[in-house]
Tab-separated table of C-alpha atoms in Angstrom:
chain	number	residue	atom	x	y	z
S	844	MET	CA	26.463	-81.838	-20.382
S	845	LYS	CA	29.518	-83.984	-20.683
S	846	ILE	CA	32.114	-84.053	-17.560
S	847	ILE	CA	35.290	-85.617	-16.835
S	848	ILE	CA	36.140	-86.603	-13.527
S	849	ASP	CA	39.416	-87.003	-12.494
S	850	ASN	CA	40.303	-88.402	-8.950
S	851	SER	CA	42.253	-89.475	-5.906
S	852	ALA	CA	42.681	-93.409	-6.509
S	853	TYR	CA	42.091	-94.965	-10.000
S	854	HIS	CA	41.824	-98.636	-8.033
S	855	LEU	CA	38.730	-97.343	-6.294
S	856	GLY	CA	39.883	-99.331	-3.371
S	857	ASN	CA	40.125	-97.109	-0.513
S	858	MET	CA	36.849	-95.880	1.017
S	859	GLY	CA	37.726	-92.375	1.598
S	860	ASP	CA	38.339	-91.930	-2.202
S	861	VAL	CA	35.062	-93.866	-3.280
S	862	ALA	CA	33.163	-91.648	-0.697
S	863	MET	CA	34.637	-88.405	-2.090
S	864	LEU	CA	33.721	-89.379	-5.263
S	865	GLN	CA	30.304	-90.818	-4.421
S	866	VAL	CA	29.411	-87.432	-3.159
S	867	ALA	CA	30.721	-85.566	-6.147
S	868	VAL	CA	29.268	-87.509	-8.766
S	869	ALA	CA	25.936	-87.111	-6.554
S	870	ARG	CA	26.223	-83.414	-6.246
S	871	LEU	CA	26.597	-82.911	-10.175
S	872	ARG	CA	23.895	-85.112	-11.130
S	873	SER	CA	21.561	-82.951	-9.051
S	874	ILE	CA	22.702	-79.986	-11.099
S	875	TRP	CA	22.675	-81.735	-14.777
S	876	THR	CA	20.417	-84.427	-14.021
S	877	HIS	CA	21.216	-86.121	-17.477
S	878	ALA	CA	24.778	-85.533	-17.894
S	879	SER	CA	27.311	-87.691	-19.471
S	880	ILE	CA	29.841	-88.395	-16.833
S	881	LYS	CA	33.444	-90.119	-17.618
S	882	ILE	CA	35.502	-91.010	-14.728
S	883	ILE	CA	39.127	-91.967	-15.239
S	884	THR	CA	39.631	-95.363	-13.876
S	885	THR	CA	41.928	-98.512	-14.131
S	886	ALA	CA	39.029	-100.985	-12.894
S	887	PRO	CA	36.193	-100.293	-15.062
S	888	GLU	CA	34.413	-103.408	-13.621
S	889	LYS	CA	34.531	-101.916	-10.457
S	890	LEU	CA	33.602	-98.374	-11.572
S	891	SER	CA	30.211	-99.890	-13.368
S	892	GLU	CA	29.152	-101.644	-9.622
S	893	CYS	CA	29.962	-98.010	-7.654
S	894	PHE	CA	29.052	-95.702	-10.602
S	895	PRO	CA	26.303	-97.637	-12.669
S	896	LYS	CA	25.532	-94.390	-14.543
S	897	THR	CA	29.309	-93.340	-15.379
S	898	GLN	CA	31.287	-94.457	-18.087
S	899	PRO	CA	35.118	-95.408	-17.535
S	900	LEU	CA	37.920	-93.529	-19.155
S	901	LEU	CA	41.327	-95.363	-19.501
S	902	PRO	CA	44.532	-92.857	-17.842
S	903	ASP	CA	46.588	-94.555	-20.875
S	904	GLY	CA	45.935	-92.131	-23.366
S	905	ARG	CA	47.189	-88.781	-21.377
S	906	GLN	CA	50.389	-90.894	-20.868
S	907	ILE	CA	50.756	-91.122	-24.371
S	908	TRP	CA	49.767	-87.522	-24.859
S	909	VAL	CA	52.476	-86.805	-22.194
S	910	SER	CA	55.100	-88.706	-23.523
S	911	PRO	CA	58.425	-87.349	-25.776
S	912	LEU	CA	57.555	-86.918	-28.852
S	913	VAL	CA	61.044	-87.324	-30.432
S	914	GLN	CA	62.774	-90.169	-27.436
S	915	ARG	CA	66.057	-90.310	-28.759
S	916	ILE	CA	66.910	-86.486	-27.880
S	917	TYR	CA	65.950	-87.388	-24.425
S	918	ARG	CA	69.084	-89.849	-24.155
S	919	LEU	CA	71.463	-87.134	-25.206
S	920	PRO	CA	74.257	-86.573	-22.259
S	921	SER	CA	73.502	-82.764	-22.447
S	922	ARG	CA	70.976	-81.696	-20.258
S	923	GLN	CA	70.496	-77.991	-21.552
S	924	MET	CA	70.112	-79.686	-24.804
S	925	VAL	CA	67.277	-82.014	-23.250
S	926	GLN	CA	65.574	-79.295	-21.305
S	927	GLN	CA	65.690	-77.101	-24.164
S	928	TRP	CA	63.832	-79.923	-26.171
S	929	ALA	CA	61.487	-80.507	-23.495
S	930	ASN	CA	60.330	-76.807	-23.743
S	931	ILE	CA	59.869	-77.066	-27.324
S	932	GLU	CA	57.604	-80.021	-26.846
S	933	TRP	CA	55.712	-78.584	-23.749
S	934	SER	CA	55.460	-75.347	-26.563
S	935	LEU	CA	53.862	-77.357	-29.097
S	936	ARG	CA	51.308	-79.121	-27.083
S	937	LYS	CA	50.094	-75.692	-25.780
S	938	ASN	CA	50.226	-73.958	-28.910
S	939	SER	CA	49.707	-76.639	-31.615
S	940	PRO	CA	47.660	-79.199	-30.331
S	941	SER	CA	46.104	-80.341	-33.243
S	942	PHE	CA	49.652	-80.578	-34.942
S	943	VAL	CA	50.788	-82.547	-31.891
S	944	ARG	CA	47.804	-84.817	-31.592
S	945	SER	CA	48.222	-85.988	-35.602
S	946	LEU	CA	51.963	-86.400	-34.928
S	947	ILE	CA	51.227	-88.747	-32.444
S	948	LYS	CA	48.409	-90.765	-34.363
S	949	PHE	CA	50.644	-91.288	-37.143
S	950	LYS	CA	53.574	-92.629	-34.746
S	951	LEU	CA	50.870	-95.063	-33.288
S	952	ARG	CA	49.359	-95.770	-36.777
S	953	ASN	CA	50.493	-99.743	-36.443
S	954	ASN	CA	49.398	-100.105	-32.741
S	955	TYR	CA	45.676	-100.294	-32.818
S	956	GLU	CA	45.090	-100.378	-28.582
S	957	GLN	CA	47.358	-97.668	-28.008
S	958	THR	CA	45.878	-95.400	-30.975
S	959	LYS	CA	42.199	-96.302	-29.606
S	960	ASN	CA	43.458	-95.226	-25.926
S	961	PHE	CA	44.892	-92.044	-26.940
S	962	GLY	CA	41.742	-91.259	-29.084
S	963	ASP	CA	39.460	-92.002	-26.927
S	964	PHE	CA	41.210	-89.737	-23.765
S	965	ILE	CA	41.683	-86.484	-26.386
S	966	GLU	CA	38.115	-86.669	-27.600
S	967	ALA	CA	36.434	-87.080	-24.210
S	968	ILE	CA	38.363	-83.932	-23.382
S	969	CYS	CA	37.714	-82.067	-26.354
S	970	ASN	CA	34.209	-82.561	-26.232
S	971	ALA	CA	33.773	-82.283	-22.521
S	972	ASP	CA	31.836	-79.324	-21.189
S	973	LEU	CA	33.770	-79.320	-17.624
S	974	VAL	CA	36.789	-81.092	-16.364
S	975	VAL	CA	36.731	-81.953	-12.831
S	976	ALA	CA	39.457	-83.385	-10.117
S	977	THR	CA	37.617	-84.568	-7.251
S	978	GLY	CA	38.984	-84.485	-3.613
S	979	GLY	CA	41.837	-86.262	-2.278
S	980	GLY	CA	45.281	-85.328	-0.606
S	981	TYR	CA	47.225	-86.539	-3.836
S	982	ILE	CA	48.770	-83.173	-5.008
S	983	THR	CA	51.857	-83.458	-2.806
S	984	ASP	CA	55.604	-85.052	-3.010
S	985	THR	CA	54.247	-88.059	-1.732
S	986	PHE	CA	52.297	-88.959	-4.679
S	987	GLN	CA	54.096	-87.287	-7.213
S	988	GLU	CA	53.327	-89.803	-9.915
S	989	HIS	CA	49.623	-89.495	-9.370
S	990	ALA	CA	49.736	-85.709	-8.746
S	991	THR	CA	51.563	-85.271	-12.106
S	992	SER	CA	49.340	-87.327	-13.840
S	993	VAL	CA	46.178	-85.434	-12.408
S	994	MET	CA	47.656	-81.802	-13.314
S	995	ASP	CA	48.322	-83.536	-16.706
S	996	THR	CA	44.624	-84.071	-17.154
S	997	LEU	CA	43.865	-80.293	-16.080
S	998	GLY	CA	46.675	-78.791	-18.386
S	999	LEU	CA	45.350	-80.703	-21.374
S	1000	ALA	CA	41.937	-79.536	-20.379
S	1001	ASN	CA	43.226	-75.822	-20.194
S	1002	ILE	CA	44.641	-76.222	-23.755
S	1003	PHE	CA	41.657	-77.156	-25.082
S	1004	ALA	CA	40.092	-74.340	-23.192
S	1005	LYS	CA	37.611	-76.432	-21.220
S	1006	PRO	CA	36.427	-75.010	-17.878
S	1007	THR	CA	38.448	-76.942	-14.879
S	1008	VAL	CA	37.582	-77.181	-11.262
S	1009	MET	CA	39.038	-79.024	-8.000
S	1010	LEU	CA	37.107	-80.084	-5.318
S	1011	GLY	CA	37.852	-81.313	-1.755
S	1012	GLN	CA	41.296	-81.083	-2.386
S	1013	GLY	CA	44.067	-81.251	0.379
S	1014	LEU	CA	47.431	-79.802	-0.790
S	1015	GLY	CA	51.327	-80.150	0.155
S	1016	PRO	CA	53.444	-80.823	1.350
S	1017	LEU	CA	55.248	-79.958	-2.020
S	1018	GLN	CA	58.778	-79.932	-1.755
S	1019	ASN	CA	60.020	-81.538	-4.912
S	1020	GLN	CA	60.761	-78.827	-7.189
S	1021	GLU	CA	59.807	-80.892	-10.577
S	1022	LEU	CA	56.068	-80.985	-9.194
S	1023	PHE	CA	56.306	-77.399	-7.868
S	1024	THR	CA	57.228	-76.154	-10.969
S	1025	LYS	CA	54.657	-78.054	-12.628
S	1026	ALA	CA	51.760	-76.884	-9.895
S	1027	LYS	CA	52.841	-73.264	-10.465
S	1028	ALA	CA	52.198	-73.498	-14.392
S	1029	ILE	CA	48.889	-75.279	-14.356
S	1030	LEU	CA	46.945	-74.512	-10.812
S	1031	PRO	CA	46.662	-70.874	-11.414
S	1032	SER	CA	44.788	-71.620	-14.582
S	1033	VAL	CA	41.927	-73.846	-12.963
S	1034	ASN	CA	38.936	-72.062	-12.886
S	1035	LEU	CA	37.833	-73.041	-8.773
S	1036	ILE	CA	39.517	-74.817	-6.532
S	1037	ALA	CA	37.641	-75.793	-3.505
S	1038	LEU	CA	39.928	-76.711	-0.275
S	1039	ARG	CA	39.281	-79.132	2.344
S	1040	GLU	CA	41.171	-77.293	4.728
S	1041	ARG	CA	43.009	-73.937	4.674
S	1042	ARG	CA	46.033	-74.534	7.174
S	1043	PHE	CA	48.275	-76.022	4.708
S	1044	GLY	CA	46.370	-75.709	1.431
S	1045	LEU	CA	45.774	-71.790	1.659
S	1046	PRO	CA	49.601	-70.685	1.720
S	1047	LEU	CA	50.648	-73.191	-0.854
S	1048	LEU	CA	47.983	-71.916	-3.634
S	1049	ASN	CA	49.095	-68.444	-2.827
S	1050	SER	CA	52.750	-69.058	-3.248
S	1051	ILE	CA	51.877	-70.549	-6.687
S	1052	GLY	CA	50.127	-67.298	-7.874
S	1053	VAL	CA	46.878	-68.828	-7.688
S	1054	SER	CA	44.287	-66.116	-7.624
S	1055	GLN	CA	42.188	-65.319	-4.143
S	1056	ASP	CA	38.908	-65.189	-5.833
S	1057	SER	CA	39.350	-68.704	-7.456
S	1058	ILE	CA	40.262	-70.188	-4.136
S	1059	ILE	CA	37.188	-71.220	-1.242
S	1060	THR	CA	37.459	-73.865	1.729
S	1061	THR	CA	34.418	-76.002	2.367
S	1062	GLY	CA	35.975	-79.128	4.119
S	1063	ASP	CA	35.882	-82.826	2.635
S	1064	ASP	CA	33.131	-83.902	0.546
S	1065	ALA	CA	32.735	-86.886	2.301
S	1066	ILE	CA	31.536	-85.053	5.374
S	1067	GLU	CA	28.052	-85.512	3.853
S	1068	LEU	CA	27.928	-89.322	3.514
S	1069	ALA	CA	28.472	-89.816	6.767
S	1070	TYR	CA	26.805	-87.019	8.133
S	1071	LYS	CA	23.268	-88.288	6.727
S	1072	ASN	CA	23.959	-91.654	7.504
S	1073	ARG	CA	25.031	-90.973	11.338
S	1074	ASN	CA	23.705	-93.027	14.132
S	1075	PRO	CA	21.474	-90.907	15.985
S	1076	GLU	CA	23.213	-91.938	19.598
S	1077	LEU	CA	26.715	-92.761	20.207
S	1078	GLY	CA	28.062	-96.002	20.366
S	1079	ASN	CA	30.181	-97.642	23.073
S	1080	ALA	CA	32.881	-99.270	21.096
S	1081	ILE	CA	36.197	-97.893	20.277
S	1082	GLY	CA	37.043	-97.599	16.304
S	1083	VAL	CA	40.775	-98.317	15.228
S	1084	ASN	CA	42.641	-97.760	12.589
S	1085	LEU	CA	46.717	-97.832	11.591
S	1086	ARG	CA	48.346	-96.996	8.546
S	1087	VAL	CA	51.598	-98.973	7.884
S	1088	ALA	CA	53.432	-97.376	4.864
S	1089	GLN	CA	56.319	-95.592	3.799
S	1090	TYR	CA	54.573	-92.333	3.532
S	1091	SER	CA	53.300	-92.702	7.178
S	1092	ASN	CA	56.316	-93.593	8.945
S	1093	ILE	CA	54.462	-96.092	11.050
S	1094	ASP	CA	56.669	-99.449	11.660
S	1095	SER	CA	56.066	-102.371	13.451
S	1096	THR	CA	57.336	-101.309	16.858
S	1097	LEU	CA	54.979	-98.388	16.753
S	1098	VAL	CA	51.838	-100.800	15.929
S	1099	GLU	CA	52.787	-102.691	19.239
S	1100	THR	CA	52.890	-99.740	21.501
S	1101	VAL	CA	49.310	-98.480	20.038
S	1102	ARG	CA	48.088	-101.902	20.464
S	1103	SER	CA	48.748	-102.115	23.908
S	1104	ALA	CA	47.317	-98.873	24.753
S	1105	LEU	CA	44.276	-99.672	22.902
S	1106	GLN	CA	43.605	-102.908	24.773
S	1107	ASP	CA	44.146	-101.101	28.160
S	1108	VAL	CA	41.901	-98.997	27.636
S	1109	ALA	CA	39.394	-100.955	26.001
S	1110	ARG	CA	39.554	-103.275	28.917
S	1111	LYS	CA	39.324	-100.634	31.496
S	1112	GLN	CA	36.000	-99.293	29.779
S	1113	ASP	CA	34.797	-102.554	29.019
S	1114	SER	CA	34.488	-101.718	25.251
S	1115	PRO	CA	34.610	-103.691	22.385
S	1116	LEU	CA	37.700	-102.480	19.399
S	1117	ILE	CA	36.431	-102.292	16.095
S	1118	PRO	CA	37.817	-102.337	12.686
S	1119	ILE	CA	37.682	-99.001	10.833
S	1120	PRO	CA	39.345	-99.913	7.697
S	1121	ILE	CA	39.999	-97.619	4.618
S	1122	ASP	CA	42.314	-98.207	2.323
S	1123	HIS	CA	41.868	-102.132	1.057
S	1124	THR	CA	44.433	-102.120	-1.637
S	1125	PHE	CA	47.187	-104.321	-2.252
S	1126	TYR	CA	50.145	-102.266	-3.331
S	1127	GLU	CA	53.495	-103.219	-5.010
S	1128	GLU	CA	55.154	-101.282	-2.722
S	1129	HIS	CA	55.598	-101.611	1.170
S	1130	VAL	CA	51.875	-100.486	2.089
S	1131	ASP	CA	49.719	-103.005	3.898
S	1132	PRO	CA	46.033	-102.891	3.482
S	1133	ASP	CA	44.413	-101.340	6.651
S	1134	SER	CA	42.967	-104.729	7.436
S	1135	VAL	CA	46.061	-106.529	8.260
S	1136	THR	CA	47.504	-103.684	10.408
S	1137	ILE	CA	44.209	-103.933	12.242
S	1138	GLN	CA	44.142	-107.492	13.276
S	1139	GLN	CA	47.793	-106.970	14.725
S	1140	LEU	CA	46.220	-104.081	16.634
S	1141	LEU	CA	43.394	-106.418	17.990
S	1142	LYS	CA	45.675	-109.648	18.283
S	1143	GLY	CA	45.310	-110.842	21.896
S	1144	TYR	CA	41.784	-108.874	22.293
S	1145	ASP	CA	39.687	-109.967	19.724
S	1146	ASN	CA	41.821	-112.811	17.616
S	1147	SER	CA	38.615	-113.704	15.486
S	1148	SER	CA	38.200	-110.490	13.481
S	1149	ASP	CA	39.308	-110.095	9.916
S	1150	GLY	CA	40.345	-106.147	10.435
S	1151	GLY	CA	37.240	-105.237	8.722
S	1152	LYS	CA	38.171	-107.013	5.035
S	1153	SER	CA	34.279	-107.180	4.397
S	1154	LEU	CA	33.567	-103.415	4.994
S	1155	ASP	CA	34.241	-102.669	1.435
S	1156	THR	CA	32.067	-100.128	0.929
S	1157	PRO	CA	31.875	-96.181	2.339
S	1158	PHE	CA	28.419	-96.821	3.524
S	1159	LYS	CA	29.680	-100.052	5.595
S	1160	VAL	CA	32.492	-98.306	7.197
S	1161	ILE	CA	30.778	-95.473	8.112
S	1162	LYS	CA	27.670	-97.655	10.024
S	1163	GLN	CA	30.899	-99.591	11.515
S	1164	VAL	CA	31.937	-96.196	12.609
S	1165	GLY	CA	28.683	-94.912	13.927
S	1166	ARG	CA	29.130	-97.972	16.623
S	1167	CYS	CA	31.922	-95.914	18.199
S	1168	ARG	CA	32.097	-93.585	21.271
S	1169	VAL	CA	35.688	-92.860	20.361
S	1170	VAL	CA	37.861	-93.668	17.145
S	1171	VAL	CA	41.471	-94.113	17.179
S	1172	THR	CA	42.760	-93.718	13.434
S	1173	GLY	CA	46.275	-93.136	11.548
S	1174	SER	CA	43.839	-92.793	8.554
S	1175	TYR	CA	42.438	-89.517	7.333
S	1176	HIS	CA	39.190	-90.726	6.266
S	1177	GLY	CA	38.624	-92.882	9.596
S	1178	GLY	CA	38.736	-89.312	11.090
S	1179	VAL	CA	36.166	-87.780	8.695
S	1180	PHE	CA	34.008	-90.401	8.862
S	1181	ALA	CA	33.813	-90.213	12.880
S	1182	LEU	CA	33.509	-86.540	13.503
S	1183	SER	CA	31.064	-85.846	10.446
S	1184	GLN	CA	28.979	-88.382	13.036
S	1185	GLY	CA	29.899	-86.266	16.160
S	1186	ILE	CA	32.455	-88.748	17.491
S	1187	PRO	CA	35.768	-87.502	18.664
S	1188	VAL	CA	38.829	-88.394	17.214
S	1189	ILE	CA	42.574	-89.108	18.354
S	1190	ALA	CA	44.203	-88.711	15.056
S	1191	LEU	CA	47.666	-90.583	15.055
S	1192	ALA	CA	50.495	-89.011	12.905
S	1193	LYS	CA	54.209	-89.186	12.295
S	1194	SER	CA	55.133	-88.105	9.043
S	1195	GLN	CA	54.730	-84.274	7.767
S	1196	TYR	CA	52.080	-85.685	5.182
S	1197	TYR	CA	49.763	-86.995	8.085
S	1198	LYS	CA	50.653	-84.322	9.998
S	1199	ASP	CA	49.459	-81.582	7.658
S	1200	LYS	CA	46.115	-83.537	7.052
S	1201	PHE	CA	45.074	-84.136	10.396
S	1202	PHE	CA	45.980	-80.908	11.826
S	1203	GLY	CA	44.387	-79.314	8.774
S	1204	LEU	CA	40.936	-81.707	9.431
S	1205	ALA	CA	41.259	-80.673	13.483
S	1206	ASP	CA	41.319	-76.943	12.496
S	1207	GLN	CA	38.245	-77.571	10.343
S	1208	PHE	CA	36.603	-79.163	13.094
S	1209	GLY	CA	37.616	-77.084	15.849
S	1210	PHE	CA	37.084	-79.327	18.698
S	1211	GLY	CA	37.056	-83.109	19.236
S	1212	CYS	CA	40.012	-84.030	17.139
S	1213	GLU	CA	43.403	-84.473	18.882
S	1214	VAL	CA	46.147	-84.796	16.661
S	1215	PHE	CA	48.404	-87.249	18.866
S	1216	LEU	CA	51.900	-87.299	17.494
S	1217	LEU	CA	53.640	-91.033	17.569
S	1218	ASP	CA	57.118	-89.476	18.234
S	1219	GLU	CA	56.357	-88.415	21.620
S	1220	GLN	CA	58.085	-89.499	24.848
S	1221	GLN	CA	56.141	-91.553	27.194
S	1222	LEU	CA	53.957	-92.760	24.148
S	1223	LYS	CA	51.820	-95.433	25.687
S	1224	GLU	CA	50.669	-93.540	28.758
S	1225	LYS	CA	49.853	-90.304	27.197
S	1226	LEU	CA	47.833	-92.121	24.445
S	1227	ILE	CA	45.874	-93.937	27.061
S	1228	ASP	CA	45.271	-90.626	28.579
S	1229	SER	CA	44.301	-89.158	25.029
S	1230	ILE	CA	41.591	-92.027	24.509
S	1231	HIS	CA	40.266	-91.791	27.858
S	1232	ASN	CA	39.646	-87.708	27.932
S	1233	ALA	CA	38.027	-88.492	24.548
S	1234	TRP	CA	35.907	-91.021	26.118
S	1235	GLN	CA	34.578	-88.865	28.881
S	1236	SER	CA	33.972	-85.648	26.645
S	1237	ALA	CA	32.187	-87.549	23.841
S	1238	GLU	CA	28.695	-86.523	24.757
S	1239	GLN	CA	29.664	-82.689	25.414
S	1240	LEU	CA	31.737	-82.785	22.115
S	1241	ARG	CA	28.995	-84.232	19.639
S	1242	PRO	CA	26.424	-81.354	19.335
S	1243	HIS	CA	29.542	-78.964	18.428
S	1244	LEU	CA	31.462	-81.587	15.720
S	1245	LEU	CA	27.513	-82.038	14.186
S	1246	ASP	CA	27.229	-78.737	13.932
S	1247	ALA	CA	30.531	-77.930	12.449
S	1248	ALA	CA	29.940	-81.088	10.031
S	1249	LYS	CA	27.019	-79.292	8.792
S	1250	ARG	CA	28.548	-76.077	8.279
S	1251	GLN	CA	30.919	-77.744	5.975
S	1252	ILE	CA	28.412	-79.386	3.816
S	1253	ASP	CA	26.488	-75.903	3.541
S	1254	LEU	CA	29.922	-74.472	2.030
S	1255	GLY	CA	30.399	-77.606	0.007
S	1256	TYR	CA	27.149	-76.929	-1.815
S	1257	SER	CA	27.781	-73.519	-2.423
S	1258	VAL	CA	31.001	-74.546	-4.400
S	1259	TYR	CA	28.742	-76.622	-6.659
S	1260	LYS	CA	26.857	-73.690	-7.351
S	1261	ARG	CA	29.722	-71.958	-8.430
S	1262	VAL	CA	30.205	-74.976	-10.927
S	1263	PHE	CA	26.908	-74.415	-12.413
S	1264	GLU	CA	27.129	-70.856	-12.669
S	1265	LEU	CA	30.624	-71.151	-14.045
S	1266	ILE	CA	29.409	-73.310	-16.945
S	1267	GLU	CA	26.398	-71.692	-17.314
S	1268	GLY	CA	27.965	-68.393	-17.679
S	1269	ARG	CA	29.798	-69.537	-20.338
């Protein structure tokens, strides 16, 4: 059994992404014990640490496959001619993949590294018994480049008639016309799509023509990892996270307001504020690692904290979350790790991307996840009230949240059973 896994973060620096991938690999191995698993990544050394029995697959070869076959035509001034040629190339890839493959190899004949990367990627897809896109919220305008890349993997697998599945998916918003058109061309051909929430993902799949028979809503795959490693009792800390990024629309003014509210509540409850970092990645664009923002939130309350830099595995973050009675988070998986352990969450959202993620998460758990919009009037006072209410109701909410987590884990396993039936039925 040969499995190719595409995923939500090739750098493996986001603990939510790694957690989803860990659960997916474990579930697939429980079905096919001796499967050969290749994971698309740009960090082969880190992959060997996190997933020692897997093999890395560089994404470079996929980019070569989708690059223009005749570059100079794309420089013509006529957009109509360019589009016509793009359609011809797409048709060639779909209907004559062997010819396109030979043509690309001929073009690369003097470049050993690119020839190898291209050959490795195409051979991996051609030899695969299953191509999987594991969980994440990456089929969205916010991450257009990555969304395009993953759909290119699925599209290539479809061309070579390979079974394809998408697991733990959070889809949208999808307003970009180019991305929407690509999704409409590729996703209806995917054999099975498992959503992590139904509120936004299901209408989107309906709008692009995906069959209802191919869709199931399960919840996030990472729920299982947090649930299995939960603390048997509620803690007494307040877990904190805030994502400062262009796609979150959170700036320094909001950071200061949230900091003030958190510290007021913590002093009143005589509770520690502890870091819940999810993303440790340093990006070129303006996105701070979570630990940097968390240090700002704790300034004046715990100046010795490193913001959680040392919490560099999903297990470490989950155990840290287990010390909490309430978690206040601007990161989606900060919420997943808490709710799955029976800990109520105040989910901080401003951008549409995060509103969709958190409202979908709240819908999956039913109670115990309040989506707090950061464009509220009297923001500090309302946030203090929300944290206080979550603190007071934590014991009452815990059994319900754990039941919701268990239900979603069971649904997750039912999807992997369908994946097994899909392959064995062929």
